[in-house]
Coordinates of C-alpha atoms in Angstrom, one line a residue:
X1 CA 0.0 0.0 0.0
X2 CA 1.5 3.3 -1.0
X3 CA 2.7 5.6 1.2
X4 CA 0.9 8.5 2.6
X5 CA 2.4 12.0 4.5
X6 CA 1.0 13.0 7.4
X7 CA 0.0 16.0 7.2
X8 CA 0.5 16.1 11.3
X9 CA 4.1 16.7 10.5
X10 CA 3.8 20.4 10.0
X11 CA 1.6 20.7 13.4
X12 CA 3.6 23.7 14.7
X13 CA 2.7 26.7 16.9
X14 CA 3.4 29.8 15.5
X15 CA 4.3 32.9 17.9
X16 CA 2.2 35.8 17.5
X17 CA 3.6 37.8 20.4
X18 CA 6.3 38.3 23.4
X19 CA 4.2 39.6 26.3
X20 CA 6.3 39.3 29.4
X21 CA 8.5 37.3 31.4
X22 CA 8.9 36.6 34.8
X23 CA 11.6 35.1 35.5
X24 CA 15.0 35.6 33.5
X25 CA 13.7 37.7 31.0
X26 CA 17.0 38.8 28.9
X27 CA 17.6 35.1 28.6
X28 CA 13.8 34.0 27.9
X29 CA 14.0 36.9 25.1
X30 CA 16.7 35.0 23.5
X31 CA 15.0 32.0 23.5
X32 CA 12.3 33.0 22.2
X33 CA 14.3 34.9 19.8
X34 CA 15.6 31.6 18.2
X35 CA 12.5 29.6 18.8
X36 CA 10.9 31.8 16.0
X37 CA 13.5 32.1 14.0
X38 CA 13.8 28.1 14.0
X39 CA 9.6 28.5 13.0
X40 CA 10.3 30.6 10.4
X41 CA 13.1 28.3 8.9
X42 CA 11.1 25.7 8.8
X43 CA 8.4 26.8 6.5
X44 CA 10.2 25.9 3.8
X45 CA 9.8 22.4 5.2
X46 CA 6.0 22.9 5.9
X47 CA 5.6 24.1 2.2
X48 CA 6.9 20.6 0.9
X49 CA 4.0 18.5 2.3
X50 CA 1.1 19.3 0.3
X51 CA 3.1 19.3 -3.3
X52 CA 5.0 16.0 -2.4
X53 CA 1.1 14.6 -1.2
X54 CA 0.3 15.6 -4.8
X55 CA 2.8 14.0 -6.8
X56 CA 2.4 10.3 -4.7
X57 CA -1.2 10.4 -5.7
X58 CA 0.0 11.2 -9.5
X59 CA 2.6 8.5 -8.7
X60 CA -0.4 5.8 -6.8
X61 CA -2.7 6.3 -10.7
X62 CA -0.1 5.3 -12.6
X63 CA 1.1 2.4 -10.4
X64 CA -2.4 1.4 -10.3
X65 CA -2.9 2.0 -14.3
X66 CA 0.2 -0.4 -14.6
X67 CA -1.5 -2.8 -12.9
X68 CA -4.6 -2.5 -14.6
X69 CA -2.8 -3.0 -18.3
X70 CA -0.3 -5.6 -17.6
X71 CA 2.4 -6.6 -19.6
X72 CA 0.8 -7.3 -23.2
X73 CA 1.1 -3.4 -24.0
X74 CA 4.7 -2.7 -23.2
X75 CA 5.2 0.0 -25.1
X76 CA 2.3 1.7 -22.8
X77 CA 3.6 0.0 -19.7
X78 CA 7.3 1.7 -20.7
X79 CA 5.7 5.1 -21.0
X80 CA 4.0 5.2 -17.5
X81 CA 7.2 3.9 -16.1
X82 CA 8.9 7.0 -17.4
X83 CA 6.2 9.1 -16.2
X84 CA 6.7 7.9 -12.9
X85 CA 10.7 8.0 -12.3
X86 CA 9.8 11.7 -13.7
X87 CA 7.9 11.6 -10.2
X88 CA 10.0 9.9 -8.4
X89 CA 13.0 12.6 -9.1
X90 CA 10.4 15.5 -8.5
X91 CA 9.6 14.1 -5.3
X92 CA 13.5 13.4 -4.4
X93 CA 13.9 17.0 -5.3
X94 CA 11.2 18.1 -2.9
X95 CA 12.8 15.8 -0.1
X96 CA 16.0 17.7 -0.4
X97 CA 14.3 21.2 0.2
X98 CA 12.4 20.0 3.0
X99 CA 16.1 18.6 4.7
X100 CA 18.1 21.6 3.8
X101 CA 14.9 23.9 5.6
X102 CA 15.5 21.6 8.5
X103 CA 18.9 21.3 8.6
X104 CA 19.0 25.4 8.8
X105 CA 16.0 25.3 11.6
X106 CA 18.3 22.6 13.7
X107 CA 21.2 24.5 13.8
X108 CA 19.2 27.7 14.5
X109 CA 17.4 25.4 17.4
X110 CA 21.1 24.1 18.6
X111 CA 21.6 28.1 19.3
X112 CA 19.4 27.9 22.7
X113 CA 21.2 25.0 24.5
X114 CA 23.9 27.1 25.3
X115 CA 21.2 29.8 27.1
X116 CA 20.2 27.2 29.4
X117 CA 22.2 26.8 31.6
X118 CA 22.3 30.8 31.8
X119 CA 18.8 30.4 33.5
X120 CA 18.5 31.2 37.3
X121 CA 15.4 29.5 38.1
X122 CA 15.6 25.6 38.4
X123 CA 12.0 24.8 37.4
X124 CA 12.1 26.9 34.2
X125 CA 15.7 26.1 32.9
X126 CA 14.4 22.1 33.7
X127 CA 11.3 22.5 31.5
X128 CA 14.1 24.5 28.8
X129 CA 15.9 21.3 29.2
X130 CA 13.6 18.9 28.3
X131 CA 12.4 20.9 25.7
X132 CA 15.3 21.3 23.9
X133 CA 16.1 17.3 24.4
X134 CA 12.4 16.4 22.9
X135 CA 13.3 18.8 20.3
X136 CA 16.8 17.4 19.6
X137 CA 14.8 13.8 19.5
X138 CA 12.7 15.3 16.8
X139 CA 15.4 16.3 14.5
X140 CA 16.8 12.9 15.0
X141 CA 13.6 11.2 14.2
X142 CA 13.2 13.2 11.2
X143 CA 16.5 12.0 9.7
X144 CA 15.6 8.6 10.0
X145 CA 12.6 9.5 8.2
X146 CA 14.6 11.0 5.4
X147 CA 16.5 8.3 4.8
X148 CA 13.3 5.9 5.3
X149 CA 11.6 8.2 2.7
X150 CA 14.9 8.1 0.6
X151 CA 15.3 4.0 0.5
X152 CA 11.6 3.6 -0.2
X153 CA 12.5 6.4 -3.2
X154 CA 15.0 4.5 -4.2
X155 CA 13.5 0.9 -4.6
X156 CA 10.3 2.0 -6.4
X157 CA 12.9 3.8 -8.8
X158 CA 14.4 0.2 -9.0
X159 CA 10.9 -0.9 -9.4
X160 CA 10.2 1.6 -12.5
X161 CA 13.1 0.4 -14.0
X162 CA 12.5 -2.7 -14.4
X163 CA 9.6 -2.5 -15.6
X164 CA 11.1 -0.8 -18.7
X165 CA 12.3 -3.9 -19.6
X166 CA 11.0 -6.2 -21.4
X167 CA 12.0 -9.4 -20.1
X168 CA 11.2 -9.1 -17.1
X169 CA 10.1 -12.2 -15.4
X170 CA 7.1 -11.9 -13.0
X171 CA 9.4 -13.7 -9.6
X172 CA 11.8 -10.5 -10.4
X173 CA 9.1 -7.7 -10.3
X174 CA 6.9 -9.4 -7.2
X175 CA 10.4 -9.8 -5.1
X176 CA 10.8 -5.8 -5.7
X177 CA 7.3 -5.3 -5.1
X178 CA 7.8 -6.7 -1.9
X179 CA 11.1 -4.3 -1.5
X180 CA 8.9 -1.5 -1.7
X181 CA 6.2 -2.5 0.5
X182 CA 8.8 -2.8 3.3
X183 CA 10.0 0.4 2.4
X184 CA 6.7 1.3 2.7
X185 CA 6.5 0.4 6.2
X186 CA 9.5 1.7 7.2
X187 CA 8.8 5.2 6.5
X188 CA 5.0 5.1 7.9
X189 CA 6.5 3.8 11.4
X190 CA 9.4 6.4 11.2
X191 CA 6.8 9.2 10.1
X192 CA 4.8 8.3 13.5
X193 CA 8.0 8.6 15.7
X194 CA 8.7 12.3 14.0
X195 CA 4.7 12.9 14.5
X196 CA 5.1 12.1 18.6
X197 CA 7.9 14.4 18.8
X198 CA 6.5 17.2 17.5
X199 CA 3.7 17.1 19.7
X200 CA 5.8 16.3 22.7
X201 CA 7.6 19.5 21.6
X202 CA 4.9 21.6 21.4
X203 CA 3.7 20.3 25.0
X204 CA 7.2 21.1 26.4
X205 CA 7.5 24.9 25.2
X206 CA 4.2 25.9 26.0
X207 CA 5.1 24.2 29.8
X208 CA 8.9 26.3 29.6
X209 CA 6.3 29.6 28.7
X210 CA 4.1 28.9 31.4
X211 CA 7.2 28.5 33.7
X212 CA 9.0 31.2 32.7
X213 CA 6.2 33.2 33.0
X214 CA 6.1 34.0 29.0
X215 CA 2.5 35.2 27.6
X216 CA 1.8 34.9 24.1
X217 CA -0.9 34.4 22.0
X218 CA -0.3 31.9 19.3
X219 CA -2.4 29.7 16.8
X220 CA -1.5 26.3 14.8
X221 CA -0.3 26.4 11.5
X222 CA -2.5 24.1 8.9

């Protein structure tokens, strides 16, 4: 079964506004300074989703139209294989935005860790800390997802090619088939890890506002 993006991925807070703060506020500025700043990096990331959605439905017809012919009109079967590498490489293109936006947001994100321990208040520089571990979890999580997403890229390419040619023999393309549907899996159970984190993120910094005593007004990005 082909893979679907969760759109859950992009479930991030956006900061509307720094009200006050209680409780080491030149540091808590900062902070907050590089929390946004890793937001905004990320939209680049965020703006990946819907057109890589897009093309793996585009991707999923084709797949399906292959099916549906079979192997007595190759010269049709040859033509939607090409269609769909062209997919494939649009979709690897996309991949590599999305990392490079996160990438930049991580290292924007790796900024705060050196603030914490700056932080008077035990109870607010804990919550920073587990924040910025759940955080650091996340970015992990989402390069195993990239590399998931990237195999999985990778064998249905495999998969396309082959398909091209014209001896093929039917143990050959149902052992790939069965490649890909691993591949499948792998990336659905690594997209649910990066899912949990970024909820568990969000948790933590509104707990760190809360402690810090930081008031803002914020909303969730669609």
């Amino acid at each position: 079964m082909p893979y679907k993006r969760t759109i859950l991925i992009t479930a991030f807070m956006m900061i509307i506004s720094f009200l006050s703060a209680c409780t080491g506020t030149s540091t808590s500025e900062k902070i907050y300074d590089h929390l946004e700043k890793t937001i905004e990096l990320e939209e680049d990331f965020e703006a990946q989703q819907k057109p890589i959605v897009e093309l793996e439905k585009q991707e999923q017809a084709i797949y399906k139209e292959i099916i549906e012919i079979g192997m007595d009109d190759f010269d049709k079967i040859k033509s939607l294989a090409d269609d769909a590498l062209d997919i494939i490489e649009q979709r690897r293109e996309k991949l590599d935005t999305e990392k490079e936006s996160i990438n930049k947001a991580k290292k924007e994100f790796s900024e705060i860790e050196s603030l914490v321990k700056d932080i008077e208040d035990e109870k607010v520089k804990e919550q920073a800390k587990e924040m910025t571990t759940i955080m650091d979890e996340r970015y992990e999580a989402y390069d195993q997802l990239y590399n998931a997403y990237t195999d999985s890229l990778n064998k249905e390419e495999e998969m396309y090619t082959m398909l091209k040619d014209k001896d093929l023999e039917q143990e050959q393309l149902s052992e790939q088939i069965s490649k890909v549907n691993e591949s499948y899996q792998a990336v659905l159970e690594a997209n649910e890890t990066f899912n949990e984190h970024t909820v568990k993120y969000n948790e933590l910094k509104k707990a760190f506002y809360d402690a810090a005593g930081i008031e803002v007004e914020s909303s969730e990005k669609k």
